[in-house]
Short mmCIF file of C-alpha atoms and ligand atoms in Angstrom, two decimals:
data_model
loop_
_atom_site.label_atom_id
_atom_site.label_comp_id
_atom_site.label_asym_id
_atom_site.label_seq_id
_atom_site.Cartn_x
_atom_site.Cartn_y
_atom_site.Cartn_z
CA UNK U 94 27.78 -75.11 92.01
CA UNK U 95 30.77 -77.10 93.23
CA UNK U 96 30.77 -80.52 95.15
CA UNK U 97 30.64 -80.19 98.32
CA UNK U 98 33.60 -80.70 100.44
CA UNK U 99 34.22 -81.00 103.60
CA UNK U 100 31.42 -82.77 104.94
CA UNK U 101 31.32 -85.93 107.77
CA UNK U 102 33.57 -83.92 109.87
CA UNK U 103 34.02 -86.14 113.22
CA UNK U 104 32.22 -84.78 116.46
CA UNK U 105 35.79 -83.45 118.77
CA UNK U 106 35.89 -83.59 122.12
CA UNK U 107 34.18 -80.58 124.12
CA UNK U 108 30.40 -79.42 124.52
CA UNK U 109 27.84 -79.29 121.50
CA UNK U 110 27.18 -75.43 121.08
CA UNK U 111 23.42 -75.25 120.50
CA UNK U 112 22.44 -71.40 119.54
CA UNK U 113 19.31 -69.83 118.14
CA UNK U 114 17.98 -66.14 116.68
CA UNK U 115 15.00 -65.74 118.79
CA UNK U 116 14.78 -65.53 122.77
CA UNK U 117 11.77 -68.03 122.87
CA UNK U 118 13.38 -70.58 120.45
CA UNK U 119 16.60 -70.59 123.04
CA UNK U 120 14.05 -70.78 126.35
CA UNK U 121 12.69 -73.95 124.71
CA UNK U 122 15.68 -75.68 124.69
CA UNK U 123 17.38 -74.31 127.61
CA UNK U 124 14.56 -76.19 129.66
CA UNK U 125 16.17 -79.26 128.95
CA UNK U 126 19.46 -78.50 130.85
CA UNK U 127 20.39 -79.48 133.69
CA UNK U 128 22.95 -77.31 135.88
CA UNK U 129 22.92 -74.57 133.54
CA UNK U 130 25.83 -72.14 134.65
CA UNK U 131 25.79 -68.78 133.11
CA UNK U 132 28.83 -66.49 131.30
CA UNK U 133 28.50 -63.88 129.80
CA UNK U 134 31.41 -62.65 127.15
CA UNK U 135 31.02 -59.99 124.09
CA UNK U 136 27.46 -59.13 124.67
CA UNK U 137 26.00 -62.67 124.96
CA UNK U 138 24.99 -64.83 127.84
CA UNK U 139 26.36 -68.61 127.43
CA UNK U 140 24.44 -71.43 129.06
CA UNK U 141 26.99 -74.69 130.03
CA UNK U 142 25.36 -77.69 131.05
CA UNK U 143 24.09 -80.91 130.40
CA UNK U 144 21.44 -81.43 127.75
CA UNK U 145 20.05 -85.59 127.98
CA UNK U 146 23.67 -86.66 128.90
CA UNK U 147 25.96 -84.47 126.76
CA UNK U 148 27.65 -81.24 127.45
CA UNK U 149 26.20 -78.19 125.66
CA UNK U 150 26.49 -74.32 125.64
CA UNK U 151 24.07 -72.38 124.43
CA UNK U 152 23.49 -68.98 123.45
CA UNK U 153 21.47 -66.30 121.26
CA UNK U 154 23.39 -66.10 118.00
CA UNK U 155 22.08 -62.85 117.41
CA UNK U 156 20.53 -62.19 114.27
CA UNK U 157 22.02 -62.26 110.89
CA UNK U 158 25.18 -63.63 109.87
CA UNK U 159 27.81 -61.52 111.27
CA UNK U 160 26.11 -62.20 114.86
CA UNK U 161 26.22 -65.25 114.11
CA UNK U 162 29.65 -65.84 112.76
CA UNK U 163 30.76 -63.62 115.65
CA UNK U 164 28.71 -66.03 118.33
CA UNK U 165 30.01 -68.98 116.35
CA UNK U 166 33.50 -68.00 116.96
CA UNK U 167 33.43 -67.28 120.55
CA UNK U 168 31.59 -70.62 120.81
CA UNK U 169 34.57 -72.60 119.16
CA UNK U 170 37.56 -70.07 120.59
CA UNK U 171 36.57 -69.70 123.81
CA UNK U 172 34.46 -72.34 124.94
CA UNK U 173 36.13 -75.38 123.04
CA UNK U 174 32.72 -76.39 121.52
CA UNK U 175 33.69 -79.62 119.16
CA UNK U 176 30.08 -79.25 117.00
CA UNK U 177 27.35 -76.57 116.04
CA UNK U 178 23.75 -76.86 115.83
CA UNK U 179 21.64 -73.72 114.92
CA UNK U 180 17.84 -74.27 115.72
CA UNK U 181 15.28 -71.83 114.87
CA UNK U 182 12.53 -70.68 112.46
CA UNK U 183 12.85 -70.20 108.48
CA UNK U 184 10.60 -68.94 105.23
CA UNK U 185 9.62 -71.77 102.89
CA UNK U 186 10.44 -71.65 99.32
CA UNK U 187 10.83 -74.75 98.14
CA UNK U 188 7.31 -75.74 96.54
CA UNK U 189 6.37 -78.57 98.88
CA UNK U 190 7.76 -76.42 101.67
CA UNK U 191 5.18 -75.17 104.22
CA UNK U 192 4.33 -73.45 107.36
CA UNK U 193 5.11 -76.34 110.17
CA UNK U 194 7.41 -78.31 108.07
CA UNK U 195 10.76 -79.17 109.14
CA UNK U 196 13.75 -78.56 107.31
CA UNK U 197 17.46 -79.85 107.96
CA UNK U 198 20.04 -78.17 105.54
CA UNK U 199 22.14 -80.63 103.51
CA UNK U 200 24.58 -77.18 102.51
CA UNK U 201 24.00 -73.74 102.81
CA UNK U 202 24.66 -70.81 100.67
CA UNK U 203 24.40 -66.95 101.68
CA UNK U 204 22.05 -65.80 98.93
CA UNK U 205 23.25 -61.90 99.25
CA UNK U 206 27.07 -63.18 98.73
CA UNK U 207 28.60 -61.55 95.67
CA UNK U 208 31.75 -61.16 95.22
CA UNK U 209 31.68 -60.79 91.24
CA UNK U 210 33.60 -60.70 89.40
CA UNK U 211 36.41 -61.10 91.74
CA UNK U 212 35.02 -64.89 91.92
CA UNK U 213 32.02 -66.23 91.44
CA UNK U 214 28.20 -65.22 92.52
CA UNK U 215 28.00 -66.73 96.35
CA UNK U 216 31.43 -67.97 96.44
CA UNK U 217 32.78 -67.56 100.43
CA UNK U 218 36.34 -65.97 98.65
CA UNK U 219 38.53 -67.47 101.30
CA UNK U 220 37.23 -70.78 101.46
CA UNK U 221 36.97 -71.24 97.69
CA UNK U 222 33.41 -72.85 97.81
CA UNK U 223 29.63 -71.26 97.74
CA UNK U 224 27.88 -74.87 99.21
CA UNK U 225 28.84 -74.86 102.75
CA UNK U 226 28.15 -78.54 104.07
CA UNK U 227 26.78 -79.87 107.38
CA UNK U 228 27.45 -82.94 109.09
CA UNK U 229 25.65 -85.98 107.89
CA UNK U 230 25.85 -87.90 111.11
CA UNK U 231 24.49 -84.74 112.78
CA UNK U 232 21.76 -83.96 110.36
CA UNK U 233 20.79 -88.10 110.32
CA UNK U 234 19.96 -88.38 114.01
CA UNK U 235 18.13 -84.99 113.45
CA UNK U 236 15.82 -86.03 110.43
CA UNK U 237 15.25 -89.56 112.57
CA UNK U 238 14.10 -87.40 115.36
CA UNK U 239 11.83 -84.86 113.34
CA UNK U 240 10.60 -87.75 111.47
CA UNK U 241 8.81 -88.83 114.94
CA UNK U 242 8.19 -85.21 116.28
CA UNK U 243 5.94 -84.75 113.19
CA UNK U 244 3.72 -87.37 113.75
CA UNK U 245 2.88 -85.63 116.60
CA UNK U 246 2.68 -82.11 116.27
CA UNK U 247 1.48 -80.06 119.22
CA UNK U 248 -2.08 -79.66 119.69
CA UNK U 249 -1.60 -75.81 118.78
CA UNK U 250 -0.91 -76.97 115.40
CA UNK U 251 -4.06 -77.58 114.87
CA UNK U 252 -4.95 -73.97 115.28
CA UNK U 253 -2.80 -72.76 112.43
CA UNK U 254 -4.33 -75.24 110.08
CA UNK U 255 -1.08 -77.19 110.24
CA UNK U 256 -2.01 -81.39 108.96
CA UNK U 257 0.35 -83.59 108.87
CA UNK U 258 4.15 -81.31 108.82
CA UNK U 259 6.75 -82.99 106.31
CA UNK U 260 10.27 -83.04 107.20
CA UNK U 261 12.55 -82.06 104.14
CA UNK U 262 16.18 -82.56 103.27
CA UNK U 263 17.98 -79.81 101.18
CA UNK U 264 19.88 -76.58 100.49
CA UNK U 265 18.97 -73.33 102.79
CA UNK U 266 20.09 -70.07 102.17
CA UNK U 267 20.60 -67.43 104.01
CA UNK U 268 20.82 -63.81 103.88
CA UNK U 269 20.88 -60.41 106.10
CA UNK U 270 17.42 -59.64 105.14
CA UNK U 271 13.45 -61.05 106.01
CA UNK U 272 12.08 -62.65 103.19
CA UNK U 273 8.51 -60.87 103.03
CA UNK U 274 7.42 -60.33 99.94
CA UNK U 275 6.20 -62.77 96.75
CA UNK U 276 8.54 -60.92 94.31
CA UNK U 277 11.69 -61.49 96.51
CA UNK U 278 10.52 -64.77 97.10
CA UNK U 279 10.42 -65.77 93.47
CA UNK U 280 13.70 -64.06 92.79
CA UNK U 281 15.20 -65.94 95.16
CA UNK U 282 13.82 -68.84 93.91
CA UNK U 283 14.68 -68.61 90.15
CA UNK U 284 18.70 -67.57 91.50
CA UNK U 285 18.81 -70.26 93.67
CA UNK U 286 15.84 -73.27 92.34
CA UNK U 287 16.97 -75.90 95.20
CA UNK U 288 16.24 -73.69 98.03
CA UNK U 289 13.77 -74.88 100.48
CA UNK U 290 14.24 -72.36 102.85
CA UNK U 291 15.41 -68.71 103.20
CA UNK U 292 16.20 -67.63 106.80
CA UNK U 293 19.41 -65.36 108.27
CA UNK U 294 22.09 -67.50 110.04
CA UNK U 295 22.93 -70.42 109.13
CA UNK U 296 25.51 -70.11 106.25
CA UNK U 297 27.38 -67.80 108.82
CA UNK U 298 27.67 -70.42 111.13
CA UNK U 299 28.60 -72.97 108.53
CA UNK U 300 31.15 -70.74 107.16
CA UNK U 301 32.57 -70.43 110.50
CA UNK U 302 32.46 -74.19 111.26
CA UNK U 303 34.23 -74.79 107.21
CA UNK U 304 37.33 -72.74 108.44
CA UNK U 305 37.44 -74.62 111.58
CA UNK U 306 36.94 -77.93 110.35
CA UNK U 307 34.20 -78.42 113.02
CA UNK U 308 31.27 -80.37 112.29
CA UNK U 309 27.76 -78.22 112.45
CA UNK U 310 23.96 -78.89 111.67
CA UNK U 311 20.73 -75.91 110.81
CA UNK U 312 17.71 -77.53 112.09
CA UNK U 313 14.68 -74.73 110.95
CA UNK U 314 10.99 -74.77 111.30
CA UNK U 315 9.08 -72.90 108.65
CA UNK U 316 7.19 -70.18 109.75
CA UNK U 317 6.27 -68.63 106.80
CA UNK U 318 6.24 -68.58 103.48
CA UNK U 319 8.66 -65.59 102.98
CA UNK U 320 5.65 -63.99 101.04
CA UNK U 321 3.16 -60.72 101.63
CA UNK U 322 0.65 -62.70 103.08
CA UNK U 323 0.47 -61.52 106.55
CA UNK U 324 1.41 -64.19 108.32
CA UNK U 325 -0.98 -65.90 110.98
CA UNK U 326 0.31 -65.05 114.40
CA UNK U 327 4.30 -65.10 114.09
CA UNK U 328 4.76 -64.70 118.20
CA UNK U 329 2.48 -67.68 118.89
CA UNK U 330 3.26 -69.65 116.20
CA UNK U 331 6.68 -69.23 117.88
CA UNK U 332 6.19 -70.01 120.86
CA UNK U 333 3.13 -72.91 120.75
CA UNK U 334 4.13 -74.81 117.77
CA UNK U 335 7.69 -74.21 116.22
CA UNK U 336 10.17 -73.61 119.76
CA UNK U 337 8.66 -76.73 121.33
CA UNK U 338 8.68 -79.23 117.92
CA UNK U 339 12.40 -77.85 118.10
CA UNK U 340 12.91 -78.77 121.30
CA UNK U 341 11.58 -81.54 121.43
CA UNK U 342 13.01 -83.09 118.01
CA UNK U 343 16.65 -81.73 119.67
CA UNK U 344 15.96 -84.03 123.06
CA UNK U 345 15.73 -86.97 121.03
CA UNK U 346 18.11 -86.46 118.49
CA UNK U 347 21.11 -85.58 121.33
CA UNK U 348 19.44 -88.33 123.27
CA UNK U 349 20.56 -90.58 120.12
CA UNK U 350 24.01 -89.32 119.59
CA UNK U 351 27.41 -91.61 120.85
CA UNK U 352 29.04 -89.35 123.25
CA UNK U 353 32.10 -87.61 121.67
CA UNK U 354 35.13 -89.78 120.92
CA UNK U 355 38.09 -88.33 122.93
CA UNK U 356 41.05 -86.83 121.02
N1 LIG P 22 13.12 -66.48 109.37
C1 LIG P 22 11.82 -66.86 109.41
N2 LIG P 22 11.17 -66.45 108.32
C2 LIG P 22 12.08 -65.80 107.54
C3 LIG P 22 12.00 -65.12 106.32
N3 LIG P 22 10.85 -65.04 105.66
N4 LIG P 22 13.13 -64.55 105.83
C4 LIG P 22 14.29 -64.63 106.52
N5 LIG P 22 14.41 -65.23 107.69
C5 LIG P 22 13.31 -65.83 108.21
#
Protein backbone atom coordinates (compact mmCIF):
# COMPACT_ATOMS: atom_id res chain seq x y z
CA UNK A 1 0.00 0.00 0.00
CA UNK A 2 1.19 3.55 -0.59
CA UNK A 3 1.92 6.32 2.09
CA UNK A 4 -0.64 8.09 2.81
CA UNK A 5 -1.03 11.52 1.54
CA UNK A 6 -2.98 14.04 2.12
CA UNK A 7 -3.64 13.94 5.62
CA UNK A 8 -3.77 17.11 8.45
CA UNK A 9 -5.91 18.92 6.08
CA UNK A 10 -6.85 22.33 8.04
CA UNK A 11 -10.57 22.63 9.34
CA UNK A 12 -12.08 25.72 6.50
CA UNK A 13 -14.40 27.96 7.40
CA UNK A 14 -18.22 26.78 7.26
CA UNK A 15 -20.30 24.13 9.37
CA UNK A 16 -18.90 20.56 10.35
CA UNK A 17 -21.19 18.12 8.27
CA UNK A 18 -21.93 15.32 10.73
CA UNK A 19 -23.90 12.34 8.75
CA UNK A 20 -24.75 8.77 9.65
CA UNK A 21 -26.35 5.34 7.89
CA UNK A 22 -28.98 4.62 10.35
CA UNK A 23 -32.08 6.89 11.42
CA UNK A 24 -31.44 6.21 15.23
CA UNK A 25 -27.63 6.86 15.04
CA UNK A 26 -28.61 10.51 13.38
CA UNK A 27 -31.63 11.09 16.23
CA UNK A 28 -28.84 10.65 18.80
CA UNK A 29 -26.90 13.30 17.73
CA UNK A 30 -29.41 15.59 16.38
CA UNK A 31 -30.52 15.96 20.17
CA UNK A 32 -27.64 17.93 20.76
CA UNK A 33 -28.57 20.84 18.39
CA UNK A 34 -29.78 23.66 19.08
CA UNK A 35 -32.01 25.67 16.42
CA UNK A 36 -32.01 22.92 14.09
CA UNK A 37 -33.52 24.35 10.72
CA UNK A 38 -34.50 21.82 8.21
CA UNK A 39 -33.75 21.54 4.07
CA UNK A 40 -34.37 19.19 2.25
CA UNK A 41 -32.38 18.78 -1.34
CA UNK A 42 -31.92 15.39 -3.55
CA UNK A 43 -33.88 13.13 -1.35
CA UNK A 44 -32.29 14.01 2.03
CA UNK A 45 -33.34 16.18 4.89
CA UNK A 46 -30.30 18.51 6.19
CA UNK A 47 -30.27 19.62 9.81
CA UNK A 48 -28.23 23.32 10.28
CA UNK A 49 -27.57 24.30 13.65
CA UNK A 50 -25.44 24.56 16.45
CA UNK A 51 -23.93 21.47 18.00
CA UNK A 52 -21.90 22.64 21.71
CA UNK A 53 -20.88 25.98 20.01
CA UNK A 54 -20.04 25.06 16.38
CA UNK A 55 -22.08 25.09 13.29
CA UNK A 56 -23.08 21.65 11.93
CA UNK A 57 -25.40 20.06 9.26
CA UNK A 58 -26.41 16.89 9.47
CA UNK A 59 -27.97 14.36 7.47
CA UNK A 60 -28.61 10.49 6.65
CA UNK A 61 -25.82 9.54 4.28
CA UNK A 62 -27.78 6.86 3.01
CA UNK A 63 -26.34 3.61 2.89
CA UNK A 64 -23.40 2.45 0.97
CA UNK A 65 -20.92 4.41 -0.73
CA UNK A 66 -22.51 5.98 -3.61
CA UNK A 67 -25.19 7.49 -1.00
CA UNK A 68 -22.71 8.48 0.67
CA UNK A 69 -20.40 10.04 -1.80
CA UNK A 70 -23.56 11.56 -3.26
CA UNK A 71 -24.60 13.06 0.46
CA UNK A 72 -20.95 13.97 0.87
CA UNK A 73 -21.02 16.10 -2.13
CA UNK A 74 -24.11 17.99 -1.59
CA UNK A 75 -22.74 18.52 1.94
CA UNK A 76 -19.46 20.26 0.60
CA UNK A 77 -21.24 21.88 -2.80
CA UNK A 78 -24.11 23.12 -1.47
CA UNK A 79 -23.88 23.72 2.04
CA UNK A 80 -20.13 24.95 2.26
CA UNK A 81 -19.35 22.31 4.97
CA UNK A 82 -15.34 22.90 5.70
CA UNK A 83 -15.01 19.11 7.52
CA UNK A 84 -16.75 15.56 7.55
CA UNK A 85 -17.43 13.31 10.29
CA UNK A 86 -19.31 9.98 9.59
CA UNK A 87 -20.62 8.35 12.90
CA UNK A 88 -22.25 5.09 12.99
CA UNK A 89 -21.97 1.33 13.62
CA UNK A 90 -19.28 -1.21 12.04
CA UNK A 91 -18.33 -5.25 12.02
CA UNK A 92 -15.13 -6.05 13.92
CA UNK A 93 -12.37 -7.84 12.31
CA UNK A 94 -9.48 -6.93 13.69
CA UNK A 95 -8.68 -9.70 16.45
CA UNK A 96 -8.89 -7.52 19.55
CA UNK A 97 -11.87 -5.86 17.90
CA UNK A 98 -15.24 -6.44 19.65
CA UNK A 99 -18.84 -5.77 20.00
CA UNK A 100 -18.87 -2.20 22.00
CA UNK A 101 -15.46 -1.18 21.04
CA UNK A 102 -14.77 1.99 19.43
CA UNK A 103 -12.96 2.43 16.39
CA UNK A 104 -11.60 5.76 14.69
CA UNK A 105 -10.15 5.08 11.12
CA UNK A 106 -6.55 6.24 10.62
CA UNK A 107 -7.28 5.56 6.39
CA UNK A 108 -9.80 3.82 4.71
CA UNK A 109 -9.88 1.55 1.80
CA UNK A 110 -13.09 0.26 -0.20
CA UNK A 111 -12.46 -3.47 0.06
CA UNK A 112 -14.78 -4.29 -3.21
CA UNK A 113 -12.54 -1.64 -5.30
CA UNK A 114 -10.89 -3.36 -8.25
CA UNK A 115 -9.92 -1.84 -10.91
CA UNK A 116 -7.26 -4.57 -12.13
CA UNK A 117 -5.43 -4.57 -14.07
CA UNK A 118 -6.10 -1.15 -15.24
CA UNK A 119 -4.26 -0.17 -11.78
CA UNK A 120 -3.92 -1.75 -8.87
CA UNK A 121 -6.42 -3.92 -6.46
CA UNK A 122 -8.33 -0.94 -4.35
CA UNK A 123 -6.65 1.83 -6.02
CA UNK A 124 -9.44 5.01 -6.22
CA UNK A 125 -8.13 5.40 -10.28
CA UNK A 126 -8.51 9.13 -10.22
CA UNK A 127 -6.93 9.93 -7.13
CA UNK A 128 -3.97 7.58 -7.64
CA UNK A 129 -4.05 6.16 -4.00
CA UNK A 130 -6.06 3.02 -2.29
CA UNK A 131 -5.38 4.49 1.66
CA UNK A 132 -7.70 7.33 1.89
CA UNK A 133 -6.56 9.41 5.07
CA UNK A 134 -8.53 11.25 7.78
CA UNK A 135 -7.68 14.15 9.69
CA UNK A 136 -5.42 13.65 12.63
CA UNK A 137 -6.52 16.68 14.54
CA UNK A 138 -10.09 15.44 13.96
CA UNK A 139 -9.58 11.84 14.81
CA UNK A 140 -7.24 13.09 18.13
CA UNK A 141 -9.99 15.03 19.88
CA UNK A 142 -12.21 11.98 18.91
CA UNK A 143 -10.01 9.10 20.46
CA UNK A 144 -9.53 11.71 23.68
CA UNK A 145 -13.24 11.76 23.87
CA UNK A 146 -13.99 7.91 23.38
CA UNK A 147 -11.17 7.27 25.61
CA UNK A 148 -13.54 8.83 28.51
CA UNK A 149 -16.93 7.63 27.01
CA UNK A 150 -15.61 4.06 27.54
CA UNK A 151 -15.00 4.22 30.97
CA UNK A 152 -18.40 4.70 31.22
CA UNK A 153 -20.41 2.75 29.04
CA UNK A 154 -24.18 2.93 29.38
CA UNK A 155 -25.78 0.82 31.84
CA UNK A 156 -27.37 -1.22 28.80
CA UNK A 157 -23.99 -2.38 28.15
CA UNK A 158 -24.11 -4.42 30.68
CA UNK A 159 -26.91 -6.36 29.14
CA UNK A 160 -24.98 -7.37 26.06
CA UNK A 161 -22.15 -8.68 28.14
CA UNK A 162 -20.14 -5.65 27.05
CA UNK A 163 -16.85 -5.13 30.07
CA UNK A 164 -14.75 -2.70 29.73
CA UNK A 165 -15.06 -1.38 25.50
CA UNK A 166 -11.45 -0.57 24.03
CA UNK A 167 -11.08 2.22 21.74
CA UNK A 168 -8.81 1.27 18.66
CA UNK A 169 -6.84 3.23 16.11
CA UNK A 170 -6.52 1.78 12.51
CA UNK A 171 -7.50 1.06 8.89
CA UNK A 172 -11.46 0.47 8.09
CA UNK A 173 -12.72 -0.71 5.05
CA UNK A 174 -15.56 -0.43 3.48
CA UNK A 175 -17.66 -2.03 0.98
CA UNK A 176 -21.38 -2.14 -0.64
CA UNK A 177 -22.14 -5.27 1.14
CA UNK A 178 -23.01 -6.57 5.14
CA UNK A 179 -20.34 -8.48 6.41
CA UNK A 180 -22.34 -11.63 7.83
CA UNK A 181 -20.73 -14.50 7.47
CA UNK A 182 -17.22 -16.18 9.07
CA UNK A 183 -15.94 -17.09 5.56
CA UNK A 184 -16.30 -13.46 4.20
CA UNK A 185 -15.02 -12.33 7.29
CA UNK A 186 -11.77 -14.23 7.05
CA UNK A 187 -11.42 -13.38 3.40
CA UNK A 188 -11.55 -10.09 4.13
CA UNK A 189 -9.22 -10.41 6.65
CA UNK A 190 -6.38 -12.35 4.89
CA UNK A 191 -6.88 -9.45 1.66
CA UNK A 192 -6.76 -6.79 3.86
CA UNK A 193 -4.75 -8.12 7.58
CA UNK A 194 -4.88 -4.41 9.19
CA UNK A 195 -8.53 -4.09 9.06
CA UNK A 196 -10.27 -3.54 12.25
CA UNK A 197 -13.44 -2.90 10.93
CA UNK A 198 -15.64 -3.61 7.85
CA UNK A 199 -18.72 -1.34 7.53
CA UNK A 200 -20.29 0.57 4.15
CA UNK A 201 -19.50 4.34 4.03
CA UNK A 202 -16.78 5.63 5.03
CA UNK A 203 -14.15 5.28 2.21
CA UNK A 204 -16.94 7.03 0.06
CA UNK A 205 -16.91 9.87 2.11
CA UNK A 206 -13.16 9.97 2.38
CA UNK A 207 -12.83 9.68 -1.25
CA UNK A 208 -15.07 12.54 -1.60
CA UNK A 209 -13.30 14.67 1.06
CA UNK A 210 -9.47 13.50 -0.90
CA UNK A 211 -10.77 15.28 -4.13
CA UNK A 212 -11.87 18.19 -2.19
CA UNK A 213 -9.05 18.61 -0.04
CA UNK A 214 -11.47 18.80 2.96
CA UNK A 215 -10.54 17.39 6.13
CA UNK A 216 -12.98 14.31 7.35
CA UNK A 217 -13.07 11.74 10.34
CA UNK A 218 -15.21 7.81 10.56
CA UNK A 219 -15.98 7.47 14.12
CA UNK A 220 -17.75 3.56 14.24
CA UNK A 221 -19.02 1.49 17.03
CA UNK A 222 -18.78 -2.23 16.54
CA UNK A 223 -21.82 -3.96 16.47
CA UNK A 224 -20.89 -7.11 15.38
CA UNK A 225 -18.50 -9.25 14.50
CA UNK A 226 -19.32 -9.41 10.71
CA UNK A 227 -19.75 -13.25 11.37
CA UNK A 228 -22.91 -15.94 11.25
CA UNK A 229 -23.45 -15.69 14.71
CA UNK A 230 -26.77 -14.14 15.00
CA UNK A 231 -26.13 -11.23 16.48
CA UNK A 232 -27.68 -10.27 20.00
CA UNK A 233 -30.34 -7.69 19.42
CA UNK A 234 -28.97 -5.36 16.48
CA UNK A 235 -32.08 -2.65 16.97
CA UNK A 236 -31.38 -2.29 20.70
CA UNK A 237 -27.96 -2.60 20.68
CA UNK A 238 -28.48 0.41 18.37
CA UNK A 239 -30.31 2.35 20.00
CA UNK A 240 -29.29 1.68 24.04
CA UNK A 241 -25.64 1.28 23.74
CA UNK A 242 -23.89 2.27 20.37
CA UNK A 243 -26.15 5.78 19.11
CA UNK A 244 -25.77 7.26 22.61
CA UNK A 245 -21.72 6.25 23.28
CA UNK A 246 -21.67 8.07 19.75
CA UNK A 247 -23.29 10.83 20.81
CA UNK A 248 -22.03 11.34 23.58
CA UNK A 249 -18.16 10.79 22.62
CA UNK A 250 -19.19 13.50 19.55
CA UNK A 251 -20.43 16.25 22.39
CA UNK A 252 -17.18 16.17 23.90
CA UNK A 253 -14.97 15.83 21.18
CA UNK A 254 -16.75 19.10 19.20
CA UNK A 255 -16.93 20.53 22.66
CA UNK A 256 -12.91 20.27 22.46
CA UNK A 257 -12.34 21.52 19.00
CA UNK A 258 -10.88 25.50 18.33
CA UNK A 259 -13.57 27.01 16.33
CA UNK A 260 -12.64 27.13 12.60
CA UNK A 261 -9.89 29.55 11.57
CA UNK A 262 -11.42 32.01 9.03
CA UNK A 263 -10.14 31.99 5.43
N1 LIG B 1 -22.17 -2.17 9.72
C1 LIG B 1 -22.33 -2.80 10.91
N2 LIG B 1 -21.97 -4.08 10.84
C2 LIG B 1 -21.56 -4.29 9.56
C3 LIG B 1 -21.11 -5.42 8.86
N3 LIG B 1 -21.00 -6.60 9.48
N4 LIG B 1 -20.80 -5.28 7.55
C4 LIG B 1 -20.92 -4.09 6.94
N5 LIG B 1 -21.36 -2.99 7.54
C5 LIG B 1 -21.68 -3.08 8.86
Amino acid sequence: MEPVRGAGRQMRTGPLGIMSALPEELAAILALVDEAKTAEVAGRRLHRGQLRGHDVVLTLSGMGKVATALTTTLLIERFGVGGLLFSGVAGGLGPGVQVGDVVLARTLVQHDLDASPLCPRYQVPDLGMDELPTDHRLRAALVAAARTVVQAPPAAAAAFGLKQPRVHEGLVISGDRFIASTAQAATLLKELPRALAVEMEGAAMAQVCAAYCLPCAVLRLVSDRADDQAHVDFQRFLSEVASPMSREIISRAVAAWPQPAPG
